[in-house]
Amino acid sequence: MISDLVPAILASMLDIVLVVDPDGAVTYANSRLPELTGFDPEEIVGQGVFRLVENGDLETVQHRFEAVQLGEDQEFEAALRQTDGSRIPCLIAASPIVGMESYLFVVRDLTEAKSMQAQLLQAEKSAALGRLVAGAAHELNNPLTAVLGFAQILQEEADDEDLQADLDRIVRGAMRARRIVQDLLAFARQQSPVRSAVDVNETLRGSFENISRRIRRSKVTLEPELDSSLPEVQANAHQLKLVWDNIMSNACQAMAPQGGGDLRVSSTHMGDVVRVMFSDTGPGIPMAHMSRIFDPFFTTKGVGEGVGLGLSLCQGIIESHGGQLWAESTGGEGATFIVELPSPPETTAAE
Ligand code: ADP
């Protein structure tokens, strides 16, 4: 008999099923509800249905419930709240139950669908941006090579000192533009380059050398604390150095206006993760900027000082290595950038 099956069907459903009376009190909830929200069944049955709804969506759900009471079917998105305060985005179908003064709510958890959608959108955006940037960078490369090449030829030929100084400015400007173009190309070309077993400390020392001039110029004291027993990671050493260079030159740029500071760089390993931390004593990152610093083209620097691609490039590189990069900063007390790279447990010869 189908009626025998109903309780089993309701208990097996992936969606939450709720029956609500005209006062908005829950008269039935299947077991999905406590599973998803964490509320005990006693806390739900007999209580108002609206307490399950996230505050921000309360008004929407109330309006929809009024419409259902007038006999209309409704389908809409709203978030439920969990006992721990977190929100669950849901798709809710609500309708009057035929022949009864009760209303049926079928609620589907959209958490996974939403996160997939966001990931897809992000991937599409990155791909489109990558193509755009690669195209523009290629177009810029040719004229830039000509400017640089001919300015250098003229430099060899010109005897006049003023002219030499002007040419020097052109060459320096063109070189800076070339570096930006190279950054843009590196950003666009986040494909998977060749990887091998890499000693992270080695790449850090390489970067210390790369940016030593900038460190001196900004009066920054470098304090390396490198764990000599780090396991190797599977990585592209060139890309890792690019990440370290970027993070450290940002720190130098942040501390330069205050006349210098300290930059502590540590490497450690915990379980199957190698962690690299860069802590500076600069002005830190305002809360309002925290969520945006990894966005392409977000910069607080003046024209010619930054294009806002550094951190976005760094994050792309670290994520393509299966790792994570994030920032921590309590305004005014410096900034810390943390990179974690997976280091698979060492395999034995037999394996
Ligand atoms: P750019 O350096 O070209 O501005 P990035 O993507 O490297 O681009 O950095 C984005 C922004 O993040 C910077 O403009 C700056 O506001 C902020 N930022 C990065 N590193 C630091 C730091 N160590 N201290 C304070 N702010 C920082």
CSV table of C-alpha atoms and ligand atoms in Angstrom, one decimal:
chain,number,residue,atom,x,y,z
A,1,MET,CA,0.0,0.0,0.0
A,2,ILE,CA,1.2,3.4,-0.9
A,3,SER,CA,0.2,4.8,2.5
A,4,ASP,CA,2.6,2.4,4.2
A,5,LEU,CA,5.4,3.8,1.9
A,6,VAL,CA,4.8,7.4,2.7
A,7,PRO,CA,6.7,7.6,6.0
A,8,ALA,CA,9.6,5.8,4.5
A,9,ILE,CA,9.6,8.1,1.4
A,10,LEU,CA,9.5,11.2,3.6
A,11,ALA,CA,12.4,9.9,5.8
A,12,SER,CA,14.5,9.1,2.7
A,13,MET,CA,14.0,12.4,0.9
A,14,LEU,CA,17.0,14.6,0.3
A,15,ASP,CA,14.7,17.7,0.6
A,16,ILE,CA,13.3,19.0,3.8
A,17,VAL,CA,9.5,18.5,4.0
A,18,LEU,CA,7.6,20.7,6.4
A,19,VAL,CA,3.9,21.0,7.0
A,20,VAL,CA,2.7,24.3,8.5
A,21,ASP,CA,-0.6,25.3,10.0
A,22,PRO,CA,-2.4,28.6,9.2
A,23,ASP,CA,-0.7,30.3,12.2
A,24,GLY,CA,2.7,29.4,10.8
A,25,ALA,CA,3.4,26.6,13.3
A,26,VAL,CA,5.2,23.5,12.1
A,27,THR,CA,3.0,20.4,12.5
A,28,TYR,CA,5.4,18.0,10.7
A,29,ALA,CA,9.0,18.0,9.7
A,30,ASN,CA,10.9,15.0,8.1
A,31,SER,CA,14.3,14.0,9.5
A,32,ARG,CA,16.2,16.0,6.9
A,33,LEU,CA,15.4,19.2,8.8
A,34,PRO,CA,17.3,18.3,12.0
A,35,GLU,CA,20.0,16.8,9.9
A,36,LEU,CA,20.6,20.0,8.0
A,37,THR,CA,19.9,22.7,10.5
A,38,GLY,CA,20.9,21.0,13.8
A,39,PHE,CA,17.6,21.9,15.5
A,40,ASP,CA,16.1,19.1,17.6
A,41,PRO,CA,12.7,17.9,16.3
A,42,GLU,CA,11.1,19.1,19.6
A,43,GLU,CA,12.5,22.5,19.0
A,44,ILE,CA,10.7,22.6,15.6
A,45,VAL,CA,7.3,20.9,15.8
A,46,GLY,CA,4.7,23.1,17.4
A,47,GLN,CA,7.0,26.2,16.9
A,48,GLY,CA,6.8,28.9,14.4
A,49,VAL,CA,8.3,28.1,11.0
A,50,PHE,CA,9.9,31.6,10.7
A,51,ARG,CA,12.4,30.9,13.4
A,52,LEU,CA,14.2,28.6,10.9
A,53,VAL,CA,14.6,31.4,8.5
A,54,GLU,CA,17.7,33.6,8.3
A,55,ASN,CA,16.9,37.2,9.5
A,56,GLY,CA,17.7,38.8,6.2
A,57,ASP,CA,15.1,36.6,4.3
A,58,LEU,CA,12.4,36.7,6.9
A,59,GLU,CA,10.3,39.3,5.1
A,60,THR,CA,10.5,37.4,1.8
A,61,VAL,CA,9.3,34.2,3.4
A,62,GLN,CA,6.5,35.9,5.3
A,63,HIS,CA,5.2,37.5,2.0
A,64,ARG,CA,5.4,34.2,0.2
A,65,PHE,CA,3.6,32.4,3.1
A,66,GLU,CA,0.8,35.0,2.8
A,67,ALA,CA,0.5,34.3,-0.9
A,68,VAL,CA,0.4,30.5,-0.3
A,69,GLN,CA,-2.4,31.1,2.3
A,70,LEU,CA,-4.3,32.8,-0.5
A,71,GLY,CA,-4.0,29.6,-2.5
A,72,GLU,CA,-1.0,30.4,-4.7
A,73,ASP,CA,1.9,28.0,-5.3
A,74,GLN,CA,5.3,29.7,-4.6
A,75,GLU,CA,8.9,28.9,-5.5
A,76,PHE,CA,11.7,31.1,-4.2
A,77,GLU,CA,15.1,31.2,-2.8
A,78,ALA,CA,15.8,32.0,0.9
A,79,ALA,CA,18.3,30.9,3.5
A,80,LEU,CA,17.6,28.8,6.6
A,81,ARG,CA,19.7,29.2,9.6
A,82,GLN,CA,21.6,26.5,11.4
A,83,THR,CA,21.9,26.3,15.2
A,84,ASP,CA,25.5,27.5,15.0
A,85,GLY,CA,24.4,30.7,13.2
A,86,SER,CA,25.6,29.8,9.7
A,87,ARG,CA,23.2,30.1,6.8
A,88,ILE,CA,22.0,27.5,4.3
A,89,PRO,CA,20.9,28.8,0.9
A,90,CYS,CA,17.8,27.0,-0.2
A,91,LEU,CA,15.2,26.7,-2.9
A,92,ILE,CA,11.8,26.5,-1.3
A,93,ALA,CA,8.6,25.3,-3.0
A,94,ALA,CA,5.5,26.1,-1.0
A,95,SER,CA,1.8,25.2,-1.7
A,96,PRO,CA,-1.5,24.7,0.0
A,97,ILE,CA,-2.3,21.0,0.8
A,98,VAL,CA,-5.4,20.0,-1.1
A,99,GLY,CA,-8.5,19.7,1.1
A,100,MET,CA,-6.7,20.7,4.3
A,101,GLU,CA,-6.0,23.9,6.1
A,102,SER,CA,-2.3,23.2,6.0
A,103,TYR,CA,0.6,24.2,3.8
A,104,LEU,CA,3.5,22.2,2.4
A,105,PHE,CA,7.1,23.4,2.2
A,106,VAL,CA,9.7,21.4,0.3
A,107,VAL,CA,13.1,22.9,0.9
A,108,ARG,CA,16.2,22.0,-1.1
A,109,ASP,CA,19.7,22.7,0.1
A,110,LEU,CA,21.5,24.8,-2.6
A,111,THR,CA,24.9,25.1,-0.8
A,112,GLU,CA,26.7,22.8,-3.2
A,113,ALA,CA,25.0,24.1,-6.3
A,114,LYS,CA,25.8,27.7,-5.3
A,115,SER,CA,29.5,26.9,-4.7
A,116,MET,CA,29.8,25.1,-8.0
A,117,GLN,CA,28.1,28.0,-9.8
A,118,ALA,CA,30.5,30.4,-8.1
A,119,GLN,CA,33.5,28.3,-9.0
A,120,LEU,CA,32.4,28.1,-12.6
A,121,LEU,CA,31.8,31.8,-12.9
A,122,GLN,CA,35.2,32.5,-11.4
A,123,ALA,CA,36.9,30.1,-13.8
A,124,GLU,CA,35.1,31.6,-16.8
A,125,LYS,CA,35.9,35.1,-15.6
A,126,SER,CA,39.6,34.2,-15.1
A,127,ALA,CA,39.8,32.6,-18.5
A,128,ALA,CA,38.2,35.6,-20.3
A,129,LEU,CA,40.5,38.0,-18.4
A,130,GLY,CA,43.5,35.8,-19.2
A,131,ARG,CA,42.7,36.0,-22.9
A,132,LEU,CA,42.2,39.7,-22.8
A,133,VAL,CA,45.4,40.3,-20.9
A,134,ALA,CA,47.5,38.0,-23.0
A,135,GLY,CA,46.2,39.8,-26.2
A,136,ALA,CA,46.9,43.2,-24.9
A,137,ALA,CA,50.4,42.2,-23.5
A,138,HIS,CA,51.4,40.7,-26.8
A,139,GLU,CA,50.3,43.9,-28.7
A,140,LEU,CA,52.3,46.0,-26.3
A,141,ASN,CA,55.4,43.9,-26.5
A,142,ASN,CA,56.4,44.7,-30.0
A,143,PRO,CA,56.3,48.5,-29.9
A,144,LEU,CA,58.0,48.3,-26.5
A,145,THR,CA,60.9,46.2,-27.9
A,146,ALA,CA,61.3,48.8,-30.6
A,147,VAL,CA,61.3,51.7,-28.1
A,148,LEU,CA,63.9,50.0,-25.9
A,149,GLY,CA,66.1,48.8,-28.7
A,150,PHE,CA,66.3,52.1,-30.6
A,151,ALA,CA,66.8,54.1,-27.4
A,152,GLN,CA,69.7,51.8,-26.5
A,153,ILE,CA,71.2,52.2,-30.0
A,154,LEU,CA,70.9,56.0,-29.6
A,155,GLN,CA,72.5,55.8,-26.2
A,156,GLU,CA,75.6,54.3,-27.8
A,157,GLU,CA,75.8,57.0,-30.4
A,158,ALA,CA,74.9,60.1,-28.5
A,159,ASP,CA,77.8,62.1,-26.9
A,160,ASP,CA,75.6,64.9,-25.5
A,161,GLU,CA,75.2,64.5,-21.7
A,162,ASP,CA,71.6,65.9,-21.5
A,163,LEU,CA,70.6,63.7,-24.4
A,164,GLN,CA,72.1,60.7,-22.6
A,165,ALA,CA,70.1,61.6,-19.4
A,166,ASP,CA,66.9,61.8,-21.4
A,167,LEU,CA,67.6,58.5,-23.2
A,168,ASP,CA,68.3,57.0,-19.9
A,169,ARG,CA,64.9,58.0,-18.7
A,170,ILE,CA,63.3,56.5,-21.8
A,171,VAL,CA,65.2,53.2,-21.3
A,172,ARG,CA,64.3,53.0,-17.6
A,173,GLY,CA,60.6,53.7,-18.4
A,174,ALA,CA,60.5,51.2,-21.2
A,175,MET,CA,62.2,48.6,-18.9
A,176,ARG,CA,59.6,49.1,-16.3
A,177,ALA,CA,56.8,48.8,-18.9
A,178,ARG,CA,58.4,45.6,-20.1
A,179,ARG,CA,58.4,44.2,-16.5
A,180,ILE,CA,54.7,45.0,-16.3
A,181,VAL,CA,54.1,43.3,-19.6
A,182,GLN,CA,56.0,40.3,-18.4
A,183,ASP,CA,53.9,40.2,-15.2
A,184,LEU,CA,50.7,40.4,-17.3
A,185,LEU,CA,51.9,37.6,-19.5
A,186,ALA,CA,52.7,35.5,-16.5
A,187,PHE,CA,49.3,36.2,-15.1
A,188,ALA,CA,47.6,35.2,-18.4
A,189,ARG,CA,49.7,32.1,-18.7
A,190,GLN,CA,48.8,30.3,-15.5
A,191,GLN,CA,49.0,27.0,-17.2
A,192,SER,CA,50.7,24.1,-15.5
A,193,PRO,CA,54.4,24.6,-16.0
A,194,VAL,CA,57.0,21.9,-15.4
A,195,ARG,CA,57.3,20.9,-11.8
A,196,SER,CA,59.9,19.0,-9.8
A,197,ALA,CA,60.9,18.4,-6.2
A,198,VAL,CA,61.8,21.8,-4.9
A,199,ASP,CA,63.5,23.0,-1.7
A,200,VAL,CA,61.3,25.9,-0.6
A,201,ASN,CA,64.1,27.4,1.5
A,202,GLU,CA,66.3,27.5,-1.6
A,203,THR,CA,63.6,29.4,-3.6
A,204,LEU,CA,63.2,31.8,-0.6
A,205,ARG,CA,67.0,32.5,-0.6
A,206,GLY,CA,66.9,33.1,-4.3
A,207,SER,CA,64.1,35.7,-3.8
A,208,PHE,CA,66.0,37.4,-0.9
A,209,GLU,CA,68.7,38.0,-3.5
A,210,ASN,CA,66.3,39.1,-6.2
A,211,ILE,CA,64.9,41.8,-4.0
A,212,SER,CA,67.9,42.7,-1.9
A,213,ARG,CA,68.2,46.1,-3.5
A,214,ARG,CA,64.6,47.0,-2.8
A,215,ILE,CA,65.0,45.8,0.8
A,216,ARG,CA,68.1,48.1,1.3
A,217,ARG,CA,66.4,51.0,-0.4
A,218,SER,CA,63.3,50.7,1.8
A,219,LYS,CA,65.4,50.3,4.9
A,220,VAL,CA,63.8,47.0,5.7
A,221,THR,CA,65.4,44.5,8.0
A,222,LEU,CA,65.0,41.0,6.7
A,223,GLU,CA,64.6,38.3,9.4
A,224,PRO,CA,64.6,34.9,7.9
A,225,GLU,CA,63.6,31.9,10.1
A,226,LEU,CA,63.9,29.0,7.8
A,227,ASP,CA,63.3,25.4,9.0
A,228,SER,CA,66.2,23.4,7.7
A,229,SER,CA,64.3,20.1,7.9
A,230,LEU,CA,61.6,21.1,5.4
A,231,PRO,CA,60.4,18.4,3.1
A,232,GLU,CA,60.5,19.1,-0.6
A,233,VAL,CA,57.4,20.1,-2.5
A,234,GLN,CA,56.4,19.4,-6.1
A,235,ALA,CA,56.5,22.8,-7.6
A,236,ASN,CA,57.8,25.1,-10.3
A,237,ALA,CA,60.7,26.9,-8.6
A,238,HIS,CA,60.5,29.9,-10.9
A,239,GLN,CA,56.9,30.5,-10.2
A,240,LEU,CA,57.4,30.2,-6.4
A,241,LYS,CA,60.2,32.8,-6.5
A,242,LEU,CA,57.8,35.1,-8.4
A,243,VAL,CA,55.3,34.7,-5.6
A,244,TRP,CA,57.9,35.4,-2.9
A,245,ASP,CA,59.3,38.4,-4.8
A,246,ASN,CA,55.8,39.9,-5.1
A,247,ILE,CA,54.8,39.4,-1.5
A,248,MET,CA,58.1,40.8,-0.2
A,249,SER,CA,58.2,43.8,-2.6
A,250,ASN,CA,54.7,44.6,-1.5
A,251,ALA,CA,55.9,44.5,2.1
A,252,CYS,CA,58.8,46.8,1.3
A,253,GLN,CA,56.5,49.2,-0.6
A,254,ALA,CA,54.2,49.2,2.4
A,255,MET,CA,56.9,50.0,4.9
A,256,ALA,CA,59.0,52.4,2.9
A,257,PRO,CA,56.8,55.5,3.6
A,258,GLN,CA,57.3,55.0,7.4
A,259,GLY,CA,61.0,54.9,6.9
A,260,GLY,CA,61.4,51.1,7.0
A,261,GLY,CA,60.6,48.2,9.3
A,262,ASP,CA,61.0,44.5,9.8
A,263,LEU,CA,60.1,41.7,7.5
A,264,ARG,CA,60.0,38.3,9.1
A,265,VAL,CA,60.0,35.3,6.7
A,266,SER,CA,59.5,31.9,8.2
A,267,SER,CA,59.2,28.4,6.7
A,268,THR,CA,57.8,25.5,8.7
A,269,HIS,CA,56.2,22.2,8.0
A,270,MET,CA,53.2,20.7,9.7
A,271,GLY,CA,52.0,17.3,8.7
A,272,ASP,CA,51.8,17.3,5.0
A,273,VAL,CA,51.9,21.0,4.5
A,274,VAL,CA,54.8,23.4,4.1
A,275,ARG,CA,54.0,26.9,5.3
A,276,VAL,CA,55.7,30.1,4.5
A,277,MET,CA,54.8,33.2,6.4
A,278,PHE,CA,55.8,36.9,5.6
A,279,SER,CA,55.1,39.3,8.4
A,280,ASP,CA,55.8,43.0,8.1
A,281,THR,CA,55.6,45.9,10.4
A,282,GLY,CA,53.9,48.2,7.9
A,283,PRO,CA,50.6,49.9,8.2
A,284,GLY,CA,48.6,46.7,7.6
A,285,ILE,CA,45.6,46.3,5.4
A,286,PRO,CA,42.3,48.0,6.2
A,287,MET,CA,39.4,45.7,6.8
A,288,ALA,CA,37.6,47.1,3.8
A,289,HIS,CA,40.4,46.1,1.5
A,290,MET,CA,40.9,42.6,2.9
A,291,SER,CA,38.4,40.9,0.6
A,292,ARG,CA,39.7,42.7,-2.5
A,293,ILE,CA,43.5,42.6,-2.4
A,294,PHE,CA,43.5,39.3,-4.4
A,295,ASP,CA,41.2,40.7,-7.1
A,296,PRO,CA,42.9,41.4,-10.4
A,297,PHE,CA,43.6,45.1,-10.9
A,298,PHE,CA,42.9,46.0,-7.3
A,299,THR,CA,45.6,48.4,-6.2
A,300,THR,CA,45.9,51.3,-3.7
A,301,LYS,CA,49.2,52.4,-5.3
A,302,GLY,CA,49.6,55.4,-7.5
A,303,VAL,CA,50.0,55.3,-11.2
A,304,GLY,CA,53.3,53.7,-12.2
A,305,GLU,CA,53.7,52.0,-8.8
A,306,GLY,CA,51.3,49.1,-9.1
A,307,VAL,CA,48.8,47.6,-11.5
A,308,GLY,CA,47.1,45.4,-8.9
A,309,LEU,CA,48.0,42.0,-10.5
A,310,GLY,CA,50.7,40.9,-8.1
A,311,LEU,CA,48.6,39.1,-5.5
A,312,SER,CA,46.1,37.8,-8.0
A,313,LEU,CA,48.9,36.3,-9.9
A,314,CYS,CA,50.4,34.9,-6.7
A,315,GLN,CA,47.1,33.3,-5.6
A,316,GLY,CA,46.7,31.8,-9.0
A,317,ILE,CA,50.1,30.2,-8.9
A,318,ILE,CA,49.7,28.9,-5.3
A,319,GLU,CA,46.3,27.5,-6.1
A,320,SER,CA,47.5,25.8,-9.2
A,321,HIS,CA,50.0,24.0,-7.0
A,322,GLY,CA,47.1,22.8,-4.8
A,323,GLY,CA,48.0,25.2,-2.1
A,324,GLN,CA,46.5,28.3,-0.4
A,325,LEU,CA,47.5,31.9,0.0
A,326,TRP,CA,45.8,34.3,2.3
A,327,ALA,CA,46.4,37.5,4.3
A,328,GLU,CA,45.9,38.4,7.9
A,329,SER,CA,46.1,41.9,9.2
A,330,THR,CA,44.8,43.8,12.2
A,331,GLY,CA,44.8,47.4,11.0
A,332,GLY,CA,47.8,49.4,12.0
A,333,GLU,CA,49.9,46.4,13.1
A,334,GLY,CA,51.4,45.1,9.9
A,335,ALA,CA,50.3,42.5,7.5
A,336,THR,CA,51.0,38.8,7.3
A,337,PHE,CA,50.8,36.7,4.1
A,338,ILE,CA,50.6,33.0,4.5
A,339,VAL,CA,51.3,30.4,1.9
A,340,GLU,CA,50.6,26.7,2.4
A,341,LEU,CA,51.9,24.2,-0.1
A,342,PRO,CA,51.1,20.5,0.0
A,343,SER,CA,54.1,18.2,0.5
A,344,PRO,CA,53.0,14.6,-0.1
A,345,PRO,CA,54.5,12.2,2.4
A,346,GLU,CA,57.8,10.8,1.2
A,347,THR,CA,57.4,7.6,-0.8
A,348,THR,CA,59.6,4.7,-0.1
A,349,ALA,CA,61.8,3.0,-2.8
A,350,ALA,CA,59.5,0.0,-2.7
A,351,GLU,CA,56.5,2.1,-3.6
B,1,ADP,P1,50.0,46.1,-6.5
B,1,ADP,O1,51.2,45.8,-5.7
B,1,ADP,O2,50.3,46.4,-8.0
B,1,ADP,O3,49.1,47.2,-5.9
B,1,ADP,P2,49.0,43.6,-5.5
B,1,ADP,O4,48.0,42.7,-6.1
B,1,ADP,O5,50.4,43.0,-5.3
B,1,ADP,O6,49.1,44.8,-6.5
B,1,ADP,O7,48.5,44.2,-4.2
B,1,ADP,C1,47.2,44.7,-4.1
B,1,ADP,C2,47.1,45.7,-2.9
B,1,ADP,O8,47.2,44.9,-1.7
B,1,ADP,C3,48.1,46.7,-2.8
B,1,ADP,O9,47.9,47.8,-3.6
B,1,ADP,C4,48.1,47.1,-1.3
B,1,ADP,O10,47.0,48.0,-1.0
B,1,ADP,C5,47.7,45.8,-0.6
B,1,ADP,N1,48.9,45.1,0.0
B,1,ADP,C6,49.6,44.1,-0.5
B,1,ADP,N2,50.6,43.8,0.3
B,1,ADP,C7,50.5,44.6,1.4
B,1,ADP,C8,51.3,44.8,2.6
B,1,ADP,N3,52.3,44.0,2.9
B,1,ADP,N4,50.9,45.7,3.5
B,1,ADP,C9,49.8,46.5,3.2
B,1,ADP,N5,49.1,46.4,2.1
B,1,ADP,C10,49.4,45.5,1.2
